[in-house]
Tab-separated table of C-alpha atoms in Angstrom:
chain	number	residue	atom	x	y	z
A	1	MET	CA	-21.205	-5.864	5.258
A	2	MET	CA	-20.431	-5.367	8.765
A	3	PRO	CA	-16.968	-6.441	10.386
A	4	ASP	CA	-17.523	-10.108	12.444
A	5	SER	CA	-15.627	-9.780	15.866
A	6	SER	CA	-15.381	-13.533	15.809
A	7	ARG	CA	-12.627	-13.574	13.532
A	8	PRO	CA	-9.314	-15.107	15.110
A	9	VAL	CA	-6.989	-12.822	16.058
A	10	ILE	CA	-4.079	-11.728	13.469
A	11	SER	CA	-1.053	-13.251	14.386
A	12	ARG	CA	0.970	-12.853	11.137
A	13	VAL	CA	1.725	-9.779	8.924
A	14	GLU	CA	2.600	-9.779	5.600
A	15	VAL	CA	3.478	-6.454	3.685
A	16	VAL	CA	4.071	-6.413	0.370
A	17	MET	CA	5.821	-3.210	-1.767
A	18	PRO	CA	6.350	-3.375	-5.706
A	19	VAL	CA	9.387	-0.882	-6.720
A	20	HIS	CA	10.389	0.188	-10.262
A	21	ASP	CA	13.170	2.710	-10.305
A	22	GLU	CA	12.769	4.152	-7.020
A	23	GLU	CA	16.168	5.024	-6.226
A	24	HIS	CA	15.091	8.423	-4.808
A	25	HIS	CA	12.191	7.246	-2.779
A	26	LEU	CA	13.104	3.750	-1.616
A	27	GLY	CA	15.402	4.034	1.133
A	28	PRO	CA	13.003	6.338	3.338
A	29	ALA	CA	9.924	4.112	2.274
A	30	LEU	CA	11.484	1.205	3.817
A	31	ALA	CA	13.295	3.088	7.028
A	32	ALA	CA	9.381	3.783	7.251
A	33	LEU	CA	8.338	0.538	6.889
A	34	ARG	CA	10.696	-0.881	9.210
A	35	ALA	CA	9.750	1.791	12.259
A	36	SER	CA	6.175	0.580	11.706
A	37	ALA	CA	6.820	-3.363	11.949
A	38	GLU	CA	9.208	-2.025	15.099
A	39	THR	CA	5.720	-0.829	16.558
A	40	LEU	CA	4.150	-3.627	15.900
A	41	LEU	CA	6.145	-5.912	17.591
A	42	GLN	CA	6.774	-3.653	20.527
A	43	GLN	CA	2.740	-4.188	21.130
A	44	ARG	CA	2.626	-7.686	19.829
A	45	PRO	CA	5.683	-9.418	20.405
A	46	SER	CA	4.472	-12.927	19.063
A	47	ALA	CA	3.195	-11.923	16.086
A	48	ALA	CA	5.027	-12.767	12.481
A	49	VAL	CA	5.844	-9.798	10.514
A	50	GLY	CA	7.679	-10.546	6.918
A	51	ILE	CA	8.195	-7.592	4.180
A	52	THR	CA	8.937	-8.753	0.653
A	53	VAL	CA	10.074	-6.256	-2.093
A	54	VAL	CA	9.527	-7.067	-5.462
A	55	LEU	CA	12.388	-5.180	-7.698
A	56	ASP	CA	10.240	-4.793	-10.966
A	57	ARG	CA	12.789	-4.334	-13.782
A	58	CYS	CA	14.709	-1.724	-12.106
A	59	THR	CA	17.575	-0.277	-14.072
A	60	ASP	CA	18.896	2.416	-11.241
A	61	ARG	CA	20.065	1.345	-7.297
A	62	SER	CA	17.051	0.204	-6.355
A	63	PRO	CA	18.461	-3.261	-6.104
A	64	GLU	CA	21.302	-2.018	-3.930
A	65	ILE	CA	18.829	-0.062	-1.589
A	66	ALA	CA	16.820	-3.167	-1.171
A	67	ALA	CA	19.646	-5.349	-0.526
A	68	ARG	CA	21.377	-3.212	1.906
A	69	PHE	CA	17.772	-2.997	3.967
A	70	ALA	CA	17.446	-6.566	4.144
A	71	GLU	CA	21.255	-6.700	5.387
A	72	SER	CA	19.774	-4.013	8.102
A	73	THR	CA	17.091	-6.104	9.279
A	74	ALA	CA	19.183	-9.245	9.898
A	75	GLY	CA	18.907	-10.326	13.715
A	76	LEU	CA	15.394	-8.633	13.700
A	77	ASN	CA	12.099	-10.812	14.529
A	78	THR	CA	11.283	-9.428	11.028
A	79	CYS	CA	11.712	-11.892	7.369
A	80	VAL	CA	12.780	-9.657	4.681
A	81	ARG	CA	12.703	-10.782	1.519
A	82	VAL	CA	14.118	-9.114	-2.188
A	83	LEU	CA	12.543	-10.490	-5.325
A	84	HIS	CA	13.755	-9.986	-8.762
A	85	ARG	CA	10.898	-9.566	-11.362
A	86	ARG	CA	10.391	-8.645	-15.201
A	87	PHE	CA	6.838	-8.223	-14.975
A	88	ARG	CA	6.844	-4.303	-15.802
A	89	ASN	CA	3.114	-4.438	-14.226
A	90	ALA	CA	2.064	-3.100	-10.834
A	91	GLY	CA	-0.621	-5.817	-10.085
A	92	ALA	CA	1.279	-8.786	-11.385
A	93	SER	CA	4.494	-7.807	-9.345
A	94	ARG	CA	1.937	-7.065	-6.111
A	95	ALA	CA	0.571	-10.407	-6.683
A	96	SER	CA	4.149	-11.971	-6.779
A	97	GLY	CA	4.703	-10.378	-3.339
A	98	VAL	CA	1.675	-11.728	-1.494
A	99	ALA	CA	2.307	-15.123	-3.289
A	100	ALA	CA	6.061	-15.358	-1.727
A	101	GLY	CA	4.783	-13.777	1.400
A	102	LEU	CA	1.856	-16.823	2.098
A	103	LEU	CA	4.147	-19.976	0.925
A	104	ASP	CA	4.459	-20.983	4.050
A	105	ALA	CA	1.123	-19.865	5.982
A	106	ASP	CA	-0.814	-22.396	7.833
A	107	ASN	CA	-3.930	-19.966	8.911
A	108	PHE	CA	-5.251	-17.558	6.196
A	109	GLU	CA	-7.673	-16.002	8.871
A	110	SER	CA	-5.323	-15.011	11.169
A	111	THR	CA	-3.031	-13.665	8.268
A	112	TRP	CA	-3.006	-9.846	7.532
A	113	LEU	CA	-1.371	-8.113	4.289
A	114	ALA	CA	-0.595	-4.902	3.905
A	115	ASN	CA	0.235	-3.285	0.731
A	116	THR	CA	2.244	0.115	0.594
A	117	ASP	CA	4.163	1.542	-2.640
A	118	ALA	CA	8.150	2.410	-2.707
A	119	ASP	CA	7.568	6.057	-2.934
A	120	SER	CA	4.932	6.272	0.275
A	121	ARG	CA	6.001	6.714	3.733
A	122	VAL	CA	3.709	4.845	6.165
A	123	PRO	CA	3.079	6.299	9.581
A	124	ALA	CA	4.629	4.470	12.501
A	125	ASP	CA	1.166	3.292	13.641
A	126	TRP	CA	0.185	2.292	10.354
A	127	LEU	CA	0.333	-1.742	10.827
A	128	VAL	CA	-0.947	-1.124	14.641
A	129	ARG	CA	-3.934	0.469	13.382
A	130	GLN	CA	-4.910	-2.028	10.689
A	131	LEU	CA	-4.687	-4.808	12.666
A	132	ALA	CA	-7.091	-2.957	15.104
A	133	PHE	CA	-9.429	-3.232	12.392
A	134	ALA	CA	-8.207	-6.586	10.943
A	135	ASP	CA	-9.248	-7.477	15.290
A	136	ALA	CA	-12.359	-5.825	15.232
A	137	GLY	CA	-14.160	-8.240	12.376
A	138	TRP	CA	-12.995	-5.721	9.137
A	139	ASP	CA	-11.421	-7.880	6.412
A	140	VAL	CA	-10.400	-5.161	4.384
A	141	VAL	CA	-8.724	-1.548	5.511
A	142	LEU	CA	-8.614	1.243	2.869
A	143	GLY	CA	-6.536	3.835	4.378
A	144	SER	CA	-6.048	7.396	3.073
A	145	VAL	CA	-3.175	9.046	1.304
A	146	GLU	CA	-1.629	12.693	1.195
A	147	PRO	CA	0.578	13.937	-1.543
A	148	ASP	CA	4.124	15.233	-0.131
A	149	SER	CA	3.822	19.170	-0.763
A	150	ALA	CA	7.501	19.250	-1.048
A	151	GLY	CA	8.084	20.307	-4.893
A	152	MET	CA	4.432	20.145	-5.408
A	153	ASP	CA	2.720	22.271	-7.328
A	154	PRO	CA	0.401	24.430	-4.511
A	155	GLU	CA	-2.531	25.151	-6.839
A	156	LEU	CA	-2.418	21.427	-7.576
A	157	LEU	CA	-2.314	20.479	-3.903
A	158	ARG	CA	-5.133	22.300	-3.063
A	159	SER	CA	-7.201	21.415	-5.953
A	160	TRP	CA	-6.432	17.285	-4.906
A	161	ARG	CA	-7.224	18.402	-1.326
A	162	LEU	CA	-10.542	19.656	-2.332
A	163	ARG	CA	-11.335	16.650	-4.384
A	164	HIS	CA	-9.896	14.169	-1.993
A	165	PRO	CA	-10.840	15.506	1.645
A	166	LEU	CA	-9.019	13.310	4.434
A	167	GLU	CA	-11.851	11.669	6.334
A	168	GLU	CA	-13.632	8.667	7.593
A	169	ARG	CA	-15.676	6.424	5.109
A	170	HIS	CA	-13.885	8.152	2.717
A	171	GLY	CA	-14.413	6.895	-1.330
A	172	ASN	CA	-10.947	6.275	-2.552
A	173	VAL	CA	-8.810	3.139	-3.244
A	174	TYR	CA	-5.153	3.391	-2.914
A	175	GLY	CA	-2.306	0.452	-3.281
A	176	ALA	CA	-0.293	2.795	-1.087
A	177	ASN	CA	-2.239	2.042	1.881
A	178	LEU	CA	-4.426	-1.148	1.328
A	179	GLY	CA	-4.708	-4.198	3.620
A	180	VAL	CA	-6.674	-7.047	3.506
A	181	ARG	CA	-7.087	-10.606	5.165
A	182	ALA	CA	-5.589	-13.345	3.329
A	183	SER	CA	-8.436	-15.539	3.531
A	184	ALA	CA	-10.897	-12.934	1.568
A	185	TYR	CA	-7.631	-11.915	-0.888
A	186	ARG	CA	-7.746	-15.537	-1.758
A	187	GLN	CA	-11.203	-16.002	-2.186
A	188	VAL	CA	-11.219	-13.372	-5.057
A	189	GLY	CA	-8.067	-14.538	-6.945
A	190	GLY	CA	-6.053	-11.448	-5.752
A	191	PHE	CA	-4.265	-8.670	-7.584
A	192	PRO	CA	-5.308	-9.167	-10.798
A	193	PRO	CA	-2.523	-8.527	-13.471
A	194	LEU	CA	-3.108	-4.931	-14.385
A	195	ARG	CA	-0.332	-2.350	-15.300
A	196	SER	CA	-2.471	0.119	-13.135
A	197	SER	CA	-5.502	0.082	-11.255
A	198	GLU	CA	-5.203	-3.357	-9.809
A	199	ASP	CA	-5.885	-1.942	-6.397
A	200	SER	CA	-9.567	-0.982	-7.345
A	201	ALA	CA	-10.019	-4.169	-9.171
A	202	LEU	CA	-9.249	-5.972	-6.071
A	203	VAL	CA	-11.408	-4.050	-3.760
A	204	GLU	CA	-14.373	-4.365	-5.945
A	205	GLN	CA	-14.425	-7.846	-6.174
A	206	LEU	CA	-14.151	-8.002	-2.543
A	207	ARG	CA	-16.942	-5.688	-2.043
A	208	ARG	CA	-19.119	-8.079	-4.413
A	209	ARG	CA	-18.330	-10.910	-2.387
A	210	GLY	CA	-19.840	-9.552	0.374
A	211	PHE	CA	-16.161	-8.634	2.361
A	212	ALA	CA	-16.451	-6.359	5.438
A	213	VAL	CA	-14.505	-2.684	4.101
A	214	MET	CA	-13.484	-0.178	5.929
A	215	ALA	CA	-12.245	3.047	4.619
A	216	THR	CA	-10.553	5.215	6.870
A	217	ASP	CA	-8.112	8.350	7.896
A	218	ARG	CA	-6.327	7.228	10.452
A	219	THR	CA	-3.615	5.316	8.655
A	220	ARG	CA	-2.682	8.210	6.435
A	221	VAL	CA	0.187	7.819	4.379
A	222	LEU	CA	2.229	10.112	2.957
A	223	THR	CA	3.088	9.431	-1.173
A	224	SER	CA	4.920	11.371	-3.732
A	225	GLY	CA	3.137	14.416	-5.469
A	226	ARG	CA	5.278	13.804	-8.343
A	227	THR	CA	3.661	14.028	-11.529
A	228	VAL	CA	6.085	11.859	-13.695
A	229	ALA	CA	3.757	8.419	-13.786
A	230	ARG	CA	5.471	5.388	-13.348
A	231	ALA	CA	1.834	3.324	-14.159
A	232	PRO	CA	0.069	4.567	-16.864
A	233	HIS	CA	-3.139	5.124	-14.816
A	234	GLY	CA	-2.000	5.610	-11.726
A	235	PHE	CA	-1.878	8.089	-9.046
A	236	GLY	CA	1.069	10.213	-10.738
A	237	ALA	CA	-1.010	9.670	-13.913
A	238	TYR	CA	-4.098	11.233	-12.403
A	239	LEU	CA	-1.914	14.326	-10.414
A	240	ARG	CA	-0.817	15.022	-14.065
A	241	ALA	CA	-4.178	15.471	-15.422
A	242	LEU	CA	-5.328	17.207	-12.668
A	243	GLY	CA	-2.446	19.544	-12.385
A	244	VAL	CA	-3.421	20.322	-16.360
A	245	GLU	CA	-7.024	20.935	-15.197
A	246	THR	CA	-5.836	23.121	-12.609
A	247	ALA	CA	-3.828	25.080	-14.583
A	248	ALA	CA	-6.593	25.240	-17.372
A	249	GLY	CA	-8.996	26.732	-14.715
A	250	LEU	CA	-6.681	29.226	-13.490
A	251	ARG	CA	-5.494	30.603	-16.597
A	252	SER	CA	-9.263	30.668	-17.392
A	253	SER	CA	-10.189	32.597	-14.391
């Protein structure tokens, strides 16, 4: 479906970040998110920006890091919420964060939901670029991700890049880089309570209902290249499987 440019201009942005034991990545992820929010507010001073961090059954220092982040944003034009949940479920965590962000929203057409992960670092213009697509009439923005090469096997990174070229109109869905208009999100029932692939399930429903979906590399996010998975079929699990396949191919060559 083509975008509808007559849609209202976005006046409110709610960012949701689920967290499960991410003490090594959470600080940089939140710092990058704050930089993106500040960049947006420089261009749109009247915009309302909210950040909801959902701590899902964390047993490490993630709660402390999130609490310090919330304290550090006091006085800024950004509302930070820190939720403590015990789902151990990515879909339920994201849905809980969205629900908290939309609790007092009065116009879902002009509200944008930006989703990322606690092991990912968004670029400074992440929200600005998402809202540019939203204001052009797109209901969904599927951004790209690039694994962090630090500590990652070079052959695995090469295999990933061959299979996932960083280009416009790509065919991938990443919860670490997903934006959706709140009205569209609500119409399809939101994130399902799945431990993994909740992002793909949401986008599938949005496509089925005919919402305008844009896949782009212009909002690229850097994410962890780890192969120790947090979700059973998430990004880390995929990289681990790809690593096994890559190693087998090198042995047989």
